[in-house]
Amino acid sequence: MKGVFRRVAPQLFTLSAVIVLVSMFFPSFWQIVYVNDRLVGIPIDIVKRGAPVALLAIGMTLVIATRGIDLSVGAVMAICGASAAWSIDQGFGIWAALGIAGAAGLICGLWNGLLVAVFGIQPIVATLILMVAGRGVAQLITGGTILTFDNEAFAYLGSGTFLGVPVPAVIWVLTGIFFGLLVRRTALGLLVESIGVNLRASTLTGINSRVLLIAVYMGSGFCAALAGIIATADIRGADANNAGLWLELDAILAVVIGGNSLLGGRFSILASLLGAMIIQTINTGILLAGFPSEYNLVIKAVLVIIILVLQSPRLLPQFAVLWSRRRTSPQTKTLRAAMTEDRP
Amino acid sequence: MFRRTLMASVAVTMLGAVSAHAQTIGFSQIGSESGWRAAETTVTLQEAERRGIDLRFSDAQQRQENQIAAMRSFIAQGVDAILVAPVVATGWDSVLEEAAEAEIPVVLLDRMVDSSPDLYLTAVGSDLVHEGRVAGEWLVEAVNGADCRVVELQGTTGSSPAIDRKNGFEQGIAGADNIQIVRSQTGDFTRTRGKEVMESFLQAENGGADICALYAHNDDMAVGAIQAIKEAGLKPGEDILVVSIDAVPDIFLALAAGEANATVELTPNMAGPAFDALEAYFADGTLPEKFIQTESRLYTQADDPAAQYEGRKDLGY
């Protein structure tokens, strides 16, 4: 437990810092009220709006741990959302819609996995294919329009609440716990890390790296399907052009802010999820601050650069050294004592 | 959608082949980039059929070279006139000159080109600033002097509809000191962002209690925002007035349900005024104005939104 805390400490610190920053602009940040059977407040909005990126980040963490990358997740979201809306529109009911959307995500993942693991195509190129083509597939499913539907049960997944908590937040937390247990309570996490560090050596030691790689991409596709279902249920319609647009980049950013190396190897899903929440806190904070919209992306970029520089592997040990010196060195202590004495 | 327009255009072409004296007009469409564009194609085909015009339709799939090739082929076929919805503003000089030499009048639809106005007969389009102004003037009338704090959902930052519709609205409410825009943020013209940004507006404005009206640069953002207002426990259309622009079918459902208050139409019927101008030109050589502005009609809950929805839902939006 202590090890986990040490691993995510930088992310927790960053998240707190961003929250403090937003609170300065918006003092009633923590004000949460209970209206109409739902909790309403800025933190609630953050965990709800952060759901798609958090879900994508879970799958992306595993893919990146294998030294891969999945650029197609945004397009897969659009495909799965479109499939779900189409099924509802056809009158198949909610369970069929969920099944079809989930299957669509798994098939997209299988396609990526086959290209990477069997045909040996570089992951960035292999998944780029679906990133570009996927939106076209989604448009074919919706017929080029925003496919709207009227189904309260399905809409519940996007805008409903469970014990006052928004359902999307419940879904990403449960998915995170599921994947976390799956990789840490079994050897799967270790095996994923090992093929990320050295694919050939792992294969030689008897790991079925091909199947594992395909499974990891399918996991990413499944997470994208959940995100697509939430996005579609949220607006009660499938918008093939805009659902999940550019979210693959936010998901990769969440993984990177989570301190995971793009070169594969050791990973932490929890840290990636915190990364996703950091990004969403920035997004929501920008909206609340009320700056002209021309500044949105600039502010976000500046904050992300600061976060990444502070977390950089070159700088982090320096901070640690500085911190321990400040705590131990006798000169600092006397200096500090002198300063406090001087105060009237 | 595409198949339907294709079949319709084949049908129209065959019709024209039988009655050889009918006017032949070529139409080079950009492609099917949006629901509105698809509706424009459908309405153009309907208008042509109604007037007995033999319309030759060409889909450029968002490429200028396809449009230029289509226009050259229209010129070679010796059509009576050419309608073109130009995908970009530049690079039309030579093909427009070719059309002028062949004495074929060209009418621009919806978008402008930077060529000399002598090279085309007229351009039909909407005035984005005017649309915003109509929305603003409606709000001034609707609140009738009461204090009103407005939140604004802008289109994609830097796009011309976002800039012009923002300016137009500000012109519309100019002079009414009781109305002020308190928050303005981009919703990227999408439902998802419209809903997300509206949620933050509601948070920031005392749970929505301090907001009197929402102005959205397009209907899709308004539809998303309406859901956000409902989820916050408020009644859109009553607690918060909703006015937006475009008049797509889904906003009429909201109007019919009393959840939206007004929308300003960006009409997909650009071809109607174009055909009118061409008819007058062919009849006695009347030269139309160089820019024909389409009507930016305001629809409210009083305009039988349910019937409007029925009339629009099959246009391909």
XYZ file of C-alpha atoms in Angstrom:
661
model
C 0.000 0.000 0.000
C 2.834 2.340 0.900
C 4.525 1.460 -2.388
C 1.391 2.400 -4.296
C 1.209 5.716 -2.472
C 4.823 6.514 -3.238
C 4.203 5.696 -6.899
C 1.213 8.030 -7.246
C 2.450 10.757 -4.874
C 3.536 13.117 -7.705
C 0.127 12.734 -9.384
C -1.732 13.309 -6.110
C 0.399 16.370 -5.479
C -0.252 17.710 -8.991
C -3.983 17.082 -8.691
C -4.109 18.954 -5.380
C -2.109 21.813 -6.860
C -4.469 22.089 -9.847
C -7.488 21.963 -7.528
C -5.997 24.724 -5.374
C -5.386 26.755 -8.541
C -8.998 26.334 -9.685
C -10.293 27.117 -6.186
C -8.440 30.426 -6.308
C -10.503 31.397 -9.352
C -13.587 29.736 -8.014
C -13.777 29.680 -4.208
C -16.925 27.557 -3.974
C -15.138 24.619 -5.606
C -15.954 22.116 -2.869
C -19.560 23.182 -2.469
C -21.559 20.022 -3.192
C -25.324 19.948 -2.794
C -27.880 17.196 -3.155
C -30.736 18.135 -5.532
C -33.195 15.909 -7.403
C -31.563 12.669 -6.203
C -28.199 13.737 -7.525
C -25.069 15.314 -6.139
C -24.349 18.618 -7.843
C -21.016 20.377 -7.633
C -17.801 21.021 -9.477
C -15.927 17.899 -8.242
C -18.943 15.827 -9.324
C -18.832 17.422 -12.778
C -15.131 16.611 -12.995
C -15.468 12.904 -12.209
C -18.435 12.695 -14.572
C -16.946 14.640 -17.509
C -13.613 12.891 -17.032
C -15.202 9.485 -17.601
C -14.378 9.040 -21.324
C -10.720 10.030 -20.946
C -10.383 7.959 -17.744
C -11.797 4.873 -19.471
C -9.584 5.354 -22.524
C -6.576 5.891 -20.233
C -7.124 2.489 -18.575
C -6.809 0.648 -21.901
C -4.119 3.015 -23.133
C -1.959 2.373 -20.048
C -1.828 -1.343 -20.826
C -1.131 -0.754 -24.522
C 1.643 1.719 -23.718
C 3.082 -0.727 -21.165
C 3.646 -3.157 -24.057
C 5.587 -0.393 -25.811
C 2.668 0.217 -28.153
C 0.181 3.021 -28.616
C -3.470 3.049 -29.641
C -4.407 6.090 -31.715
C -7.735 4.608 -32.773
C -9.603 4.861 -29.451
C -11.424 8.101 -30.352
C -12.683 6.625 -33.614
C -13.577 3.347 -31.876
C -15.673 5.408 -29.440
C -17.552 6.834 -32.420
C -18.056 3.370 -33.962
C -19.320 1.841 -30.711
C -21.565 4.802 -29.931
C -23.010 4.654 -33.438
C -23.584 0.879 -33.165
C -25.354 1.319 -29.841
C -27.568 4.134 -31.141
C -28.322 2.130 -34.290
C -29.365 -0.926 -32.234
C -31.624 1.188 -30.026
C -33.071 2.832 -33.126
C -33.795 -0.593 -34.586
C -35.675 -1.477 -31.405
C -33.290 -4.218 -30.235
C -33.385 -2.976 -26.642
C -30.683 -1.876 -24.262
C -28.951 -5.224 -23.648
C -28.547 -5.946 -27.338
C -27.277 -2.397 -27.837
C -24.676 -2.812 -25.091
C -23.682 -6.213 -26.463
C -23.298 -4.916 -30.012
C -21.323 -1.851 -28.889
C -19.034 -3.965 -26.692
C -18.526 -6.477 -29.496
C -17.722 -3.647 -31.924
C -15.041 -2.379 -29.522
C -13.544 -5.851 -29.113
C -13.502 -6.404 -32.889
C -11.743 -3.057 -33.426
C -9.214 -4.069 -30.768
C -8.769 -7.461 -32.420
C -8.063 -5.741 -35.746
C -5.410 -3.498 -34.165
C -3.948 -6.427 -32.224
C -3.685 -8.608 -35.333
C -1.934 -5.843 -37.288
C 0.545 -5.287 -34.456
C 1.122 -8.799 -33.119
C 0.724 -10.975 -36.210
C 1.736 -8.720 -39.080
C 4.344 -6.847 -37.069
C 3.195 -3.384 -38.174
C 4.385 -0.561 -35.908
C 1.582 0.216 -33.426
C 1.433 3.934 -34.289
C 0.823 3.111 -37.965
C -1.397 0.105 -37.337
C -3.796 2.049 -35.126
C -3.582 5.167 -37.306
C -5.431 3.171 -39.981
C -8.471 2.688 -37.773
C -8.195 6.221 -36.400
C -8.734 7.576 -39.917
C -11.082 4.908 -41.272
C -13.083 4.427 -38.071
C -14.906 7.729 -38.301
C -15.985 6.793 -41.813
C -17.310 3.471 -40.529
C -19.220 5.312 -37.797
C -20.707 7.676 -40.384
C -21.835 4.740 -42.486
C -23.626 3.323 -39.433
C -25.392 6.596 -38.594
C -26.063 7.460 -42.252
C -24.137 10.718 -41.912
C -26.616 12.300 -39.495
C -26.757 12.615 -35.710
C -28.688 9.459 -34.896
C -30.932 10.343 -31.968
C -32.965 7.925 -29.887
C -35.420 7.955 -27.048
C -34.550 5.298 -24.495
C -34.454 6.244 -20.831
C -32.659 3.045 -19.771
C -29.805 3.715 -22.177
C -29.689 7.444 -21.429
C -29.295 6.487 -17.738
C -25.748 5.288 -18.518
C -24.777 8.798 -19.567
C -26.805 11.128 -17.396
C -28.308 8.987 -14.630
C -27.119 8.734 -11.045
C -26.429 5.790 -8.761
C -26.877 6.761 -5.076
C -26.428 10.360 -6.159
C -23.180 9.697 -8.017
C -23.218 10.121 -11.827
C -23.291 6.718 -13.540
C -20.317 7.513 -15.860
C -18.140 8.043 -12.755
C -19.306 4.728 -11.309
C -18.502 2.987 -14.599
C -14.931 4.279 -14.852
C -14.155 3.584 -11.207
C -15.466 0.010 -11.478
C -13.641 -0.544 -14.769
C -10.445 0.788 -13.209
C -10.797 -1.543 -10.224
C -11.560 -4.489 -12.515
C -8.517 -3.920 -14.728
C -6.362 -3.097 -11.695
C -7.240 -6.379 -9.987
C -6.923 -8.282 -13.263
C -3.341 -7.187 -13.844
C -2.123 -7.025 -10.237
C -3.836 -10.011 -8.620
C -2.667 -12.264 -11.450
C 0.629 -12.445 -13.297
C -0.853 -10.623 -16.302
C 0.529 -7.217 -15.284
C 4.017 -8.627 -14.911
C 3.781 -10.364 -18.288
C 2.545 -7.159 -19.959
C 5.490 -5.271 -18.446
C 7.921 -7.920 -19.567
C 6.843 -7.836 -23.213
C 7.076 -4.062 -23.040
C 10.641 -4.226 -21.793
C 11.834 -6.910 -24.170
C 9.420 -8.615 -26.507
C 11.851 -11.161 -27.893
C 13.271 -12.235 -24.537
C 9.753 -12.580 -23.138
C 8.707 -14.740 -26.071
C 11.817 -16.906 -25.610
C 11.011 -17.450 -21.938
C 7.708 -18.952 -23.003
C 5.279 -16.045 -22.745
C 2.656 -16.206 -25.476
C 3.331 -12.597 -26.390
C 1.238 -12.683 -29.554
C -1.994 -13.613 -27.722
C -1.188 -11.234 -24.877
C -0.603 -8.315 -27.242
C -3.879 -8.973 -29.056
C -5.671 -9.217 -25.698
C -4.223 -5.871 -24.582
C -5.448 -4.111 -27.748
C -8.855 -5.772 -27.313
C -8.927 -4.479 -23.740
C -8.253 -0.994 -25.074
C -11.036 -1.431 -27.640
C -13.410 -2.533 -24.889
C -12.589 0.524 -22.758
C -13.201 2.693 -25.833
C -16.573 0.953 -26.282
C -17.561 1.877 -22.705
C -16.461 5.466 -23.319
C -18.432 5.539 -26.576
C -21.553 4.213 -24.847
C -21.284 6.931 -22.186
C -20.726 9.697 -24.743
C -23.706 8.518 -26.806
C -26.011 8.044 -23.829
C -25.013 11.473 -22.520
C -26.394 13.416 -25.499
C -29.000 10.772 -26.438
C -27.596 10.560 -29.899
C -24.611 9.284 -31.866
C -22.554 12.077 -33.424
C -20.141 10.184 -35.665
C -18.198 13.317 -36.587
C -17.484 14.535 -33.076
C -17.804 11.653 -30.590
C -14.381 11.066 -29.068
C -12.718 13.542 -31.406
C -9.062 14.067 -30.314
C -9.698 12.127 -27.099
C -6.935 9.635 -27.990
C -4.501 12.491 -27.432
C -5.992 13.333 -24.031
C -5.824 9.637 -23.090
C -2.143 9.430 -24.040
C -1.546 12.644 -22.112
C -3.290 11.161 -19.061
C -1.001 8.121 -19.224
C 2.059 10.350 -19.544
C 1.002 12.666 -16.698
C 0.484 9.423 -14.781
C 4.230 8.973 -14.999
C 4.127 5.956 -17.320
C 6.929 5.668 -19.850
C 6.012 5.619 -23.532
C 8.900 3.158 -23.895
C 6.850 0.481 -22.162
C 7.541 -1.530 -19.057
C 6.302 -0.641 -15.579
C 2.892 0.956 -15.437
C 0.274 2.160 -12.986
C -3.400 2.318 -13.944
C -4.195 4.320 -10.796
C -1.643 6.969 -11.772
C -3.127 7.206 -15.279
C -6.603 7.658 -13.805
C -5.264 10.470 -11.619
C -3.721 11.890 -14.795
C -7.149 11.827 -16.439
C -8.656 13.652 -13.467
C -5.863 16.261 -13.600
C -6.669 16.930 -17.264
C -10.397 17.157 -16.565
C -9.857 19.481 -13.599
C -7.891 21.768 -15.911
C -10.635 21.582 -18.575
C -13.429 22.303 -16.115
C -11.391 25.004 -14.407
C -10.853 26.785 -17.714
C -14.594 26.721 -18.398
C -15.390 28.046 -14.920
C -12.746 30.768 -14.990
C -14.635 32.521 -17.769
C -11.671 33.487 -19.950
C -12.392 34.137 -23.631
C -12.377 30.811 -25.455
C -9.312 31.770 -27.503
C -7.242 31.179 -24.353
C -8.571 27.671 -23.570
C -5.945 25.639 -25.371
C -3.083 27.972 -24.484
C -3.846 27.781 -20.762
C -4.171 24.010 -20.952
C -0.883 23.690 -22.834
C 0.988 25.895 -20.354
C -0.327 23.916 -17.373
C 0.509 20.582 -19.016
C 4.054 21.759 -19.804
C 4.559 22.860 -16.185
C 3.261 19.519 -14.896
C 5.436 17.476 -17.242
C 8.568 19.517 -16.548
C 8.069 19.183 -12.790
C 7.636 15.425 -13.196
C 10.541 14.984 -15.590
C 12.944 12.211 -14.580
C 15.866 14.661 -14.696
C 14.268 17.193 -12.383
C 12.395 14.968 -9.932
C 15.523 13.638 -8.112
C 16.825 17.215 -7.803
C 13.639 18.261 -6.050
C 13.955 15.251 -3.759
C 17.523 16.238 -2.876
C 16.498 19.851 -2.247
C 13.628 18.739 -0.067
C 15.738 16.401 2.095
C 18.460 19.057 2.487
C 15.932 21.610 3.641
C 14.679 19.193 6.245
C 18.033 18.047 7.568
C 20.657 20.741 7.135
C 21.400 22.547 10.414
C 22.111 25.815 8.564
C 18.579 25.903 7.206
C 17.214 25.275 10.658
C 19.151 28.097 12.253
C 18.314 30.354 9.329
C 14.651 29.582 9.670
C 14.786 30.080 13.427
C 16.494 33.434 12.915
C 13.845 34.490 10.467
C 10.975 33.598 12.747
C 12.621 35.381 15.661
C 12.911 38.556 13.672
C 9.195 38.722 13.156
C 7.445 41.205 15.414
C -29.255 9.734 -48.385
C -26.660 9.766 -51.141
C -28.425 6.941 -52.955
C -31.683 8.856 -52.803
C -30.172 12.016 -54.283
C -28.430 9.954 -56.944
C -31.685 8.253 -57.913
C -33.469 11.570 -57.927
C -30.824 13.127 -60.125
C -30.945 10.150 -62.513
C -34.721 10.477 -62.624
C -34.483 14.209 -63.267
C -31.868 13.680 -65.982
C -34.059 11.107 -67.737
C -37.019 13.435 -67.505
C -34.927 16.109 -69.177
C -33.919 13.804 -71.973
C -37.570 13.253 -72.867
C -38.613 16.894 -72.834
C -35.696 18.462 -74.648
C -37.018 22.023 -74.440
C -36.752 22.091 -70.612
C -33.975 24.184 -69.138
C -30.831 22.304 -68.285
C -28.903 23.496 -65.243
C -25.749 21.965 -63.837
C -25.247 21.903 -60.063
C -21.828 21.272 -58.561
C -22.265 20.515 -54.867
C -19.352 20.449 -52.409
C -20.184 17.009 -51.075
C -22.004 15.730 -48.031
C -19.997 17.475 -45.312
C -22.894 18.114 -42.932
C -26.578 17.489 -42.415
C -27.333 20.990 -43.618
C -25.421 20.375 -46.839
C -27.379 17.167 -47.445
C -30.624 19.074 -46.889
C -29.485 21.765 -49.353
C -28.932 19.074 -52.001
C -32.361 17.540 -51.365
C -34.118 20.904 -51.489
C -32.274 21.898 -54.683
C -33.409 18.692 -56.392
C -36.974 19.242 -55.157
C -37.011 22.857 -56.366
C -35.681 21.807 -59.786
C -38.285 19.076 -60.114
C -41.079 21.450 -59.104
C -40.033 23.936 -61.784
C -39.484 21.294 -64.450
C -35.771 22.036 -64.679
C -33.424 19.339 -65.918
C -30.822 19.400 -63.122
C -27.450 17.743 -63.692
C -26.068 17.013 -60.228
C -22.405 16.505 -59.461
C -20.981 15.654 -56.023
C -17.423 16.977 -55.656
C -16.591 15.068 -52.478
C -15.017 18.146 -50.895
C -12.442 18.625 -53.683
C -12.094 21.737 -55.778
C -10.540 19.880 -58.726
C -13.689 17.734 -58.922
C -15.819 20.879 -58.950
C -13.747 22.460 -61.718
C -13.913 19.232 -63.727
C -17.693 19.098 -63.219
C -18.069 22.727 -64.342
C -15.958 22.090 -67.464
C -18.125 19.096 -68.267
C -21.278 21.211 -67.786
C -19.818 23.798 -70.172
C -19.006 21.072 -72.706
C -22.578 19.752 -72.423
C -23.834 23.256 -73.180
C -26.093 23.636 -70.130
C -28.179 26.802 -69.780
C -26.757 27.760 -66.384
C -24.475 26.466 -63.638
C -25.031 26.496 -59.894
C -21.955 25.983 -57.784
C -21.417 25.793 -54.036
C -17.676 26.555 -54.009
C -15.663 24.480 -51.540
C -12.935 27.154 -51.247
C -12.824 30.842 -52.127
C -9.764 30.925 -54.399
C -8.766 29.488 -57.755
C -11.989 29.915 -59.723
C -10.925 32.583 -62.229
C -10.083 30.408 -65.232
C -13.124 28.129 -65.086
C -15.439 31.109 -64.515
C -13.875 32.808 -67.549
C -14.500 29.670 -69.600
C -18.157 29.747 -68.542
C -18.401 33.460 -69.389
C -16.909 32.846 -72.832
C -19.502 30.115 -73.416
C -22.132 32.642 -72.213
C -23.326 30.352 -69.453
C -24.418 32.287 -66.341
C -22.976 30.976 -63.053
C -24.733 31.369 -59.700
C -22.814 30.831 -56.469
C -24.673 29.153 -53.633
C -24.044 29.685 -49.932
C -20.323 30.510 -50.166
C -18.400 33.228 -51.962
C -15.364 33.237 -54.248
C -12.693 35.932 -54.484
C -12.932 36.232 -58.280
C -14.217 39.368 -59.998
C -18.017 39.731 -59.593
C -18.221 40.218 -63.385
C -17.484 36.521 -63.821
C -20.671 35.280 -62.166
C -24.301 36.285 -62.422
C -25.065 36.466 -58.711
C -24.431 34.784 -55.373
C -27.141 33.490 -53.046
C -26.302 33.205 -49.387
C -27.267 33.958 -45.848
C -25.916 36.809 -43.776
C -24.450 35.313 -40.612
C -24.376 38.660 -38.820
C -28.028 39.196 -39.652
C -28.910 35.769 -38.180
C -27.298 36.714 -34.894
C -29.073 40.077 -34.953
C -32.477 38.417 -35.446
C -31.801 36.180 -32.423
C -30.739 39.177 -30.329
C -33.754 41.243 -31.320
C -36.051 38.355 -30.439
C -34.544 38.213 -26.945
C -34.927 41.964 -26.428
C -38.607 41.616 -27.270
C -39.095 38.419 -25.238
C -37.721 39.765 -21.942
C -39.559 43.049 -22.484
C -37.367 45.295 -20.378
C -36.720 42.863 -17.531
C -33.133 42.334 -16.391
C -31.586 39.396 -18.192
C -28.207 37.698 -17.743
C -27.360 35.780 -20.913
C -24.890 32.934 -21.367
C -23.542 32.338 -24.853
C -22.362 29.089 -26.453
C -20.030 30.068 -29.275
C -19.196 28.042 -32.335
C -15.702 26.795 -33.078
C -13.275 29.499 -31.988
C -12.152 31.610 -34.921
C -14.650 30.218 -37.456
C -16.571 32.835 -39.420
C -20.056 31.672 -38.272
C -18.895 31.969 -34.640
C -17.459 35.449 -35.114
C -20.368 36.782 -37.185
C -23.164 35.261 -35.107
C -21.543 36.650 -31.961
C -21.254 40.137 -33.468
C -24.779 39.995 -34.834
C -26.272 39.049 -31.485
C -24.361 41.850 -29.777
C -25.767 44.274 -32.365
C -29.253 42.865 -31.750
C -29.122 43.509 -28.006
C -27.244 46.810 -28.324
C -29.205 49.551 -26.618
C -31.044 47.164 -24.325
C -29.111 47.798 -21.108
C -31.215 45.271 -19.220
C -29.579 42.455 -21.214
C -25.950 41.529 -20.655
C -23.853 38.579 -21.772
C -22.266 37.291 -18.568
C -20.502 34.192 -19.857
C -19.378 33.246 -23.319
C -17.460 30.097 -24.142
C -16.968 27.846 -27.157
C -19.023 24.683 -27.530
C -17.415 23.730 -30.875
C -20.841 23.488 -32.569
C -21.338 20.009 -31.020
C -23.944 18.584 -28.652
C -21.395 17.042 -26.298
C -19.446 20.239 -25.779
C -22.645 22.272 -25.643
C -23.852 20.124 -22.760
C -20.498 20.139 -20.964
C -20.025 23.907 -21.215
C -23.633 24.558 -20.175
C -23.036 22.421 -17.058
C -20.114 24.643 -16.136
C -22.200 27.788 -16.782
C -24.884 26.436 -14.443
C -22.258 25.705 -11.780
C -20.717 29.121 -12.113
C -24.020 31.002 -12.080
C -25.511 29.852 -8.812
C -26.905 26.557 -10.092
C -28.488 28.336 -13.042
C -30.624 30.615 -10.881
C -28.759 33.677 -12.163
C -29.138 32.761 -15.838
C -32.123 34.185 -17.687
C -31.363 33.109 -21.244
C -29.064 30.976 -23.376
C -27.915 32.003 -26.840
C -26.303 29.175 -28.817
C -24.584 29.709 -32.182
C -26.180 26.538 -33.498
C -29.074 24.249 -32.642
C -26.954 21.206 -31.815
C -25.242 22.994 -28.927
C -28.646 24.219 -27.759
C -29.997 20.643 -27.768
C -27.056 19.522 -25.607
C -27.458 22.515 -23.298
C -31.198 21.836 -22.885
C -30.336 18.407 -21.475
C -27.856 19.967 -19.064
C -30.511 22.455 -17.888
C -33.021 19.647 -17.341
C -30.498 17.585 -15.383
C -29.817 20.586 -13.161
C -33.487 20.480 -12.192
C -34.503 23.591 -14.144
C -37.064 23.978 -16.908
C -35.475 24.989 -20.226
C -37.778 27.335 -22.104
C -39.236 28.730 -18.856
C -36.526 29.124 -16.216
C -33.913 29.700 -18.892
C -34.948 30.985 -22.323
C -33.218 29.193 -25.206
C -32.555 30.838 -28.571
C -30.318 29.368 -31.249
C -29.617 29.423 -34.988
C -29.958 26.957 -37.931
C -33.476 25.464 -37.558
C -32.471 21.797 -37.840
C -35.289 19.255 -37.270
C -34.302 18.319 -33.706
C -34.707 21.863 -32.389
C -38.343 21.779 -33.551
C -38.897 18.772 -31.287
C -37.537 20.883 -28.423
C -39.728 23.825 -29.480
C -42.767 21.541 -29.607
C -41.949 20.270 -26.111
C -41.642 23.847 -24.856
C -37.951 23.358 -24.042
C -36.605 25.842 -26.580
C -38.032 29.257 -27.390
C -36.757 30.377 -30.757
C -34.488 29.445 -33.626
C -33.337 31.463 -36.627
C -33.400 29.557 -39.870
C -30.342 29.111 -42.034
C -32.427 27.999 -44.975
C -31.206 25.073 -47.065
C -33.254 26.541 -49.913
C -30.512 28.517 -51.635
C -31.544 27.139 -55.022
C -35.048 28.661 -54.993
C -33.858 32.301 -55.146
C -31.144 31.218 -57.605
C -33.699 29.671 -59.959
C -35.915 32.773 -59.599
C -33.005 35.011 -60.577
C -32.142 32.784 -63.539
C -35.764 32.711 -64.722
C -35.933 36.521 -64.722
C -32.556 36.667 -66.482
C -33.631 34.239 -69.221
C -37.042 35.902 -69.665
C -35.895 39.479 -70.321
C -32.236 39.672 -69.387
C -32.859 41.227 -65.952
C -29.568 41.307 -64.089
C -30.037 40.415 -60.414
C -28.171 42.009 -57.528
C -24.680 40.606 -57.054
C -25.648 39.169 -53.671
C -29.089 37.768 -52.915
C -29.571 37.429 -49.172
C -31.834 34.600 -48.108
C -34.444 35.218 -45.477
C -33.346 34.493 -41.891
C -36.740 33.506 -40.594
C -37.421 33.277 -36.896
C -39.363 30.273 -35.631
C -40.914 30.195 -32.178
C -43.188 27.824 -30.295
C -46.118 29.576 -32.009
C -45.072 28.426 -35.491
C -46.413 24.870 -35.233
C -43.012 23.267 -34.550
C -44.404 19.730 -34.782
C -45.426 20.297 -38.408
C -42.087 21.966 -39.150
C -40.340 18.889 -37.785
C -42.384 16.580 -40.000
C -41.564 18.704 -43.035
C -37.836 18.716 -42.372
C -36.965 15.339 -40.942
C -36.597 13.689 -44.365
C -34.492 16.401 -45.953
C -31.328 14.623 -44.873
C -30.255 16.785 -41.924
